[in-house]
Amino acid sequence: MISVLMLASCETYIDLTKTGPDKILVLNGNIVAGDTLHTVYLSWSRFSGTAPVKSAHLECYVNGVLQASTSDMFEPNRFSYDAYGIKFKAPFEAGDEVRICVTADGERVEAVGVAPKAPEISAVDTSFFKKTNDKGGKDKYCMSKIHLKDIPGERNYYRVLIALDSEYKATNVTPGAGYEEGQRLSYETSDCKIDNTYESLLYRSMKIGDDGEETGEYNYYSNRYNIFTDSAFEDAEYTLKLAVRTGFHNVYSGNYSSDYDLKEYMKLRFRVLSLSKDTYTYMNDYAFDESSQSQWTFIDPIPYPSNVTGGIGLVSIMSPADYYIYLGTNNLY
């Protein structure tokens, strides 16, 4: 709790209690270095509620050079009543300055940031074990020890993610069918739910409420977004201990054909994102506002950081460190 409040000083923040213009352009997005396709979301903030921005123009500059210019808006699958999205292609790497400018209905906003340096994952050790579930059965888990090297010489903010990546290829292709042997047909990915209770850097056991709840996503101390700082291992290496349940699969979204056999190549992707201080604070604030602790009456509302001039919002620019472990193949048909 103290860390949340200490982070709320000497920065530009979104204060939801102040009065202001009746209509403010809101720009939000998570931008990752190395990706070529990015998405930001736009909405109007009003005293009476929010509304999506359905028409806008975006320009993205990398180190002062225009990389993208588009007005193609789309309706997201979820929460379209709050915001519409706009996609753009703009390659950039760690150390590059990224500037995003958006105009809509006579309003103009801008967000500028520098992609932070990325840490290094030197190795990942895995082992398998079984864990008793709520119904008394046994689920198989993969324990992962992620060896992380800190970015030296600075205070760093991180988030760890684990995902299952599946690449689908054509094999035993019928000659003359128009496909090539080993041709990539689809790529699917899904985030894994991380069990962080084995890692004291992420999870802190804290009983709350009359029922003594210790775990669950609505306990702030469970750290549902798995964010952390390097304060415990500054300029050194640290081993994160995380578990994920095995036996899950991605769903193939491509087309089937009798002209080839379909094979799935699976791998686990371990990713540590390097965050700005504002991004870390925003995720920390949001996790607290969603938690049971936020309902305690003696705690005042926590303001959110903003890096958008001319409006409000946060465009987070992050840099990843990735490490892959191959799980094998599946013959789908």
XYZ file of C-alpha atoms in Angstrom:
333
model
C 0.000 0.000 0.000
C 2.827 2.363 0.863
C 4.483 1.668 -2.491
C 1.274 2.594 -4.296
C 1.020 5.927 -2.523
C 4.722 6.773 -2.872
C 4.535 6.342 -6.628
C 1.811 8.991 -6.802
C 4.147 11.993 -6.505
C 6.052 14.302 -8.870
C 4.299 13.009 -11.997
C 1.483 14.039 -14.347
C -1.658 12.174 -13.326
C -5.277 11.749 -14.319
C -7.325 13.046 -11.411
C -10.897 11.840 -11.826
C -12.261 14.162 -9.136
C -11.413 17.506 -10.764
C -13.676 19.503 -13.024
C -12.667 20.237 -16.607
C -13.870 20.299 -20.219
C -17.065 18.431 -20.994
C -15.378 16.507 -23.795
C -11.819 15.138 -23.631
C -10.091 12.882 -26.159
C -8.694 9.741 -24.500
C -5.818 7.769 -26.059
C -4.643 4.448 -24.598
C -2.444 1.640 -25.872
C 0.264 -0.894 -25.117
C 3.056 -0.728 -27.707
C 5.804 -3.366 -27.768
C 9.200 -2.937 -29.433
C 9.855 -5.543 -32.112
C 6.189 -5.874 -33.084
C 5.279 -4.421 -36.447
C 1.510 -4.133 -35.888
C 0.240 -2.024 -32.995
C -3.192 -1.002 -31.664
C -4.361 2.027 -29.702
C -7.863 2.804 -28.459
C -9.760 6.088 -28.593
C -12.741 7.359 -26.640
C -14.434 10.552 -25.517
C -14.486 11.273 -21.803
C -17.548 13.221 -20.628
C -19.017 14.035 -17.245
C -22.036 11.919 -18.156
C -19.997 8.899 -19.287
C -17.751 7.710 -22.100
C -18.300 7.219 -25.812
C -16.129 5.607 -28.521
C -14.291 7.688 -31.116
C -15.459 6.274 -34.448
C -13.575 8.609 -36.797
C -9.960 9.721 -36.325
C -6.602 10.027 -38.065
C -3.350 8.682 -36.618
C 0.268 9.393 -37.459
C 3.214 7.597 -35.872
C 6.776 8.926 -35.969
C 9.858 6.907 -34.995
C 12.892 9.084 -34.259
C 11.143 11.944 -36.063
C 10.426 9.963 -39.246
C 6.820 9.264 -40.260
C 6.250 5.499 -40.199
C 2.452 5.221 -40.296
C -0.542 7.306 -41.356
C -4.036 5.829 -41.184
C -7.702 6.602 -40.528
C -8.914 2.983 -40.439
C -10.921 2.536 -37.241
C -12.370 -0.782 -36.097
C -14.893 -1.938 -33.518
C -13.309 -4.208 -30.885
C -14.876 -7.516 -29.949
C -15.348 -6.234 -26.404
C -16.167 -2.877 -24.835
C -16.945 -1.196 -28.170
C -19.382 1.059 -26.317
C -16.364 2.621 -24.580
C -13.679 2.800 -27.258
C -12.859 2.026 -30.881
C -9.437 0.875 -32.014
C -7.020 1.896 -34.727
C -4.175 -0.338 -35.972
C -0.924 0.811 -37.530
C 2.409 -0.642 -38.625
C 5.548 0.985 -37.260
C 8.696 -1.034 -36.531
C 10.910 0.263 -33.726
C 13.450 -1.083 -31.251
C 14.696 -0.345 -27.751
C 16.104 3.180 -27.539
C 13.883 4.592 -30.304
C 11.612 7.576 -29.658
C 8.002 6.915 -30.640
C 5.511 9.756 -31.137
C 1.826 9.079 -31.807
C -0.441 11.931 -32.946
C -4.218 11.571 -33.239
C -6.821 14.063 -34.492
C -10.560 13.589 -34.074
C -13.448 16.039 -34.383
C -11.140 19.058 -34.213
C -9.225 17.747 -31.187
C -5.547 16.723 -31.320
C -3.609 14.618 -28.825
C -0.027 13.396 -28.767
C 1.934 10.798 -26.797
C 5.731 10.560 -26.850
C 7.941 7.946 -25.276
C 11.256 6.154 -25.632
C 11.303 2.366 -25.776
C 13.233 1.197 -22.694
C 16.151 -1.209 -22.751
C 15.228 -4.873 -22.516
C 16.532 -7.252 -19.838
C 17.983 -10.658 -20.700
C 16.590 -14.118 -20.008
C 19.714 -16.276 -19.882
C 17.956 -19.609 -19.323
C 14.697 -21.258 -18.289
C 14.696 -24.526 -16.320
C 11.488 -26.571 -16.264
C 10.165 -29.504 -14.272
C 6.728 -31.102 -13.959
C 4.608 -31.808 -10.903
C 1.000 -32.511 -9.949
C -1.141 -30.239 -7.831
C -4.463 -30.974 -6.111
C -7.351 -28.932 -7.540
C -10.549 -27.704 -5.836
C -12.339 -30.968 -6.685
C -9.672 -33.174 -5.152
C -8.176 -34.259 -8.470
C -4.620 -33.854 -9.691
C -3.633 -31.312 -12.363
C -0.250 -31.420 -14.094
C 1.842 -28.253 -13.871
C 5.106 -27.040 -15.311
C 7.409 -25.307 -12.821
C 9.573 -22.754 -14.636
C 12.705 -21.141 -13.223
C 13.375 -18.010 -15.306
C 16.916 -16.684 -14.970
C 16.607 -12.934 -15.501
C 19.518 -10.493 -15.874
C 18.668 -6.965 -14.755
C 19.372 -3.908 -16.907
C 22.397 -2.370 -15.160
C 22.774 1.177 -13.951
C 19.125 2.193 -13.580
C 15.910 1.509 -11.691
C 13.825 -0.927 -13.706
C 10.188 -2.000 -13.828
C 9.103 -5.351 -15.241
C 6.158 -7.591 -16.044
C 6.398 -11.340 -16.687
C 4.123 -13.260 -19.077
C 3.975 -16.856 -20.300
C 2.192 -17.830 -23.520
C 1.570 -20.906 -25.634
C 2.492 -20.332 -29.287
C 1.322 -22.760 -31.976
C 2.492 -22.792 -35.587
C 0.407 -24.856 -38.007
C 2.076 -26.268 -41.122
C 1.034 -28.415 -44.076
C 2.718 -31.812 -44.394
C 2.296 -34.739 -46.810
C 1.069 -32.267 -49.408
C -0.695 -33.712 -52.475
C 1.410 -32.914 -55.582
C -0.100 -30.133 -57.697
C -2.546 -29.082 -54.960
C -1.136 -25.570 -54.747
C 0.522 -25.996 -51.354
C 4.172 -26.407 -50.435
C 5.562 -29.003 -48.035
C 6.015 -27.330 -44.635
C 3.996 -24.261 -45.658
C 2.876 -22.183 -42.678
C -0.928 -22.003 -42.605
C -1.660 -20.281 -39.303
C -0.098 -18.973 -36.108
C -2.069 -18.890 -32.867
C -1.093 -17.702 -29.404
C -2.772 -17.595 -26.008
C -1.656 -16.352 -22.598
C -1.132 -18.904 -19.858
C -2.533 -18.339 -16.404
C 0.479 -18.013 -14.131
C 0.561 -19.454 -10.620
C 2.889 -16.979 -8.883
C 2.416 -18.289 -5.333
C 5.875 -19.899 -5.483
C 7.576 -16.535 -6.099
C 7.904 -14.169 -3.123
C 8.966 -11.306 -5.392
C 5.507 -11.368 -7.008
C 3.150 -12.901 -4.479
C 2.704 -11.794 -0.884
C 0.452 -13.830 1.381
C -1.933 -11.394 3.061
C -5.221 -12.322 4.715
C -7.994 -9.797 4.100
C -11.610 -9.490 5.138
C -13.646 -11.552 7.583
C -13.222 -14.722 5.528
C -9.428 -14.490 5.687
C -9.012 -14.646 1.915
C -5.348 -15.056 0.947
C -5.478 -15.758 -2.762
C -7.569 -14.804 -5.766
C -7.389 -12.095 -8.365
C -9.297 -9.637 -6.171
C -6.618 -9.683 -3.495
C -4.228 -6.847 -4.331
C -1.299 -8.764 -2.834
C -1.810 -11.640 -5.290
C -0.347 -9.345 -7.985
C -2.607 -10.474 -10.849
C -0.526 -8.652 -13.494
C 2.793 -10.078 -12.233
C 4.619 -6.750 -12.144
C 7.761 -6.141 -10.112
C 10.832 -3.919 -9.784
C 14.540 -4.719 -9.600
C 14.900 -3.302 -6.072
C 15.727 -6.784 -4.704
C 18.323 -7.676 -7.363
C 19.563 -4.381 -8.831
C 22.320 -4.864 -11.468
C 22.323 -8.605 -10.787
C 20.540 -11.800 -11.821
C 17.376 -13.200 -10.280
C 15.512 -16.485 -10.761
C 11.721 -16.238 -10.965
C 9.811 -19.386 -9.945
C 6.470 -19.617 -11.764
C 4.088 -22.460 -12.520
C 1.611 -22.951 -15.370
C -0.902 -25.723 -15.895
C -0.122 -28.006 -18.821
C -2.424 -29.856 -21.200
C -3.912 -26.752 -22.822
C -3.988 -26.126 -26.574
C -4.576 -23.322 -29.026
C -7.561 -23.511 -31.364
C -6.729 -23.694 -35.070
C -8.542 -20.891 -36.906
C -7.480 -21.730 -40.470
C -9.129 -23.841 -43.161
C -8.841 -27.599 -43.421
C -8.133 -29.370 -46.711
C -7.799 -32.961 -47.898
C -4.743 -31.889 -49.915
C -2.433 -31.967 -46.884
C -2.013 -33.154 -43.297
C -2.025 -30.479 -40.613
C 0.711 -30.471 -37.969
C 0.937 -28.222 -34.920
C 4.340 -27.112 -33.600
C 4.017 -25.912 -29.978
C 6.327 -23.861 -27.782
C 6.117 -21.959 -24.515
C 7.136 -18.306 -24.733
C 8.544 -16.745 -21.570
C 8.469 -12.953 -21.832
C 9.683 -10.253 -19.454
C 8.581 -6.784 -20.484
C 10.610 -3.732 -19.535
C 8.179 -0.981 -18.483
C 8.344 2.725 -17.862
C 7.657 3.931 -14.349
C 4.305 5.351 -15.524
C 3.246 2.010 -17.008
C 4.184 0.158 -13.830
C 2.287 2.701 -11.719
C -0.782 2.520 -13.978
C -0.959 -1.294 -13.747
C -0.358 -1.145 -10.016
C -3.127 1.432 -9.538
C -5.552 -0.505 -11.722
C -4.867 -3.766 -9.881
C -5.542 -1.983 -6.595
C -8.778 -0.394 -7.824
C -10.014 -3.857 -8.887
C -9.046 -5.438 -5.573
C -10.993 -5.995 -2.383
C -8.692 -3.569 -0.568
C -9.934 -0.646 -2.671
C -13.280 -0.911 -0.885
C -11.743 0.066 2.434
C -13.242 3.400 3.402
C -10.077 5.100 4.721
C -8.258 4.947 1.362
C -8.659 7.887 -1.022
C -8.918 7.370 -4.813
C -5.507 6.946 -6.472
C -4.822 9.115 -9.549
C -3.622 7.462 -12.772
C -0.542 8.610 -14.713
C -1.024 10.219 -18.129
C 1.481 10.885 -20.936
C -1.021 12.252 -23.468
C -0.855 15.997 -24.186
C -4.030 17.704 -25.378
C -6.117 14.947 -23.769
C -5.698 12.119 -21.269
C -4.604 8.498 -21.313
C -1.450 6.419 -21.307
C 0.386 4.979 -24.292
C 2.788 2.432 -22.816
C 5.943 1.642 -24.753
C 7.588 -1.598 -23.645
C 10.555 -3.742 -24.694
C 10.489 -7.549 -24.399
C 12.969 -10.255 -23.521
C 11.752 -13.601 -24.903
C 12.818 -17.191 -24.321
C 11.240 -20.224 -26.016
C 10.943 -23.850 -24.989
C 9.667 -26.244 -27.648
C 6.988 -28.668 -26.475
C 6.711 -30.957 -29.516
C 4.191 -31.487 -32.297
C 0.603 -32.640 -32.770
C -0.889 -34.230 -35.874
C -4.369 -32.710 -36.138
C -5.541 -34.824 -39.079
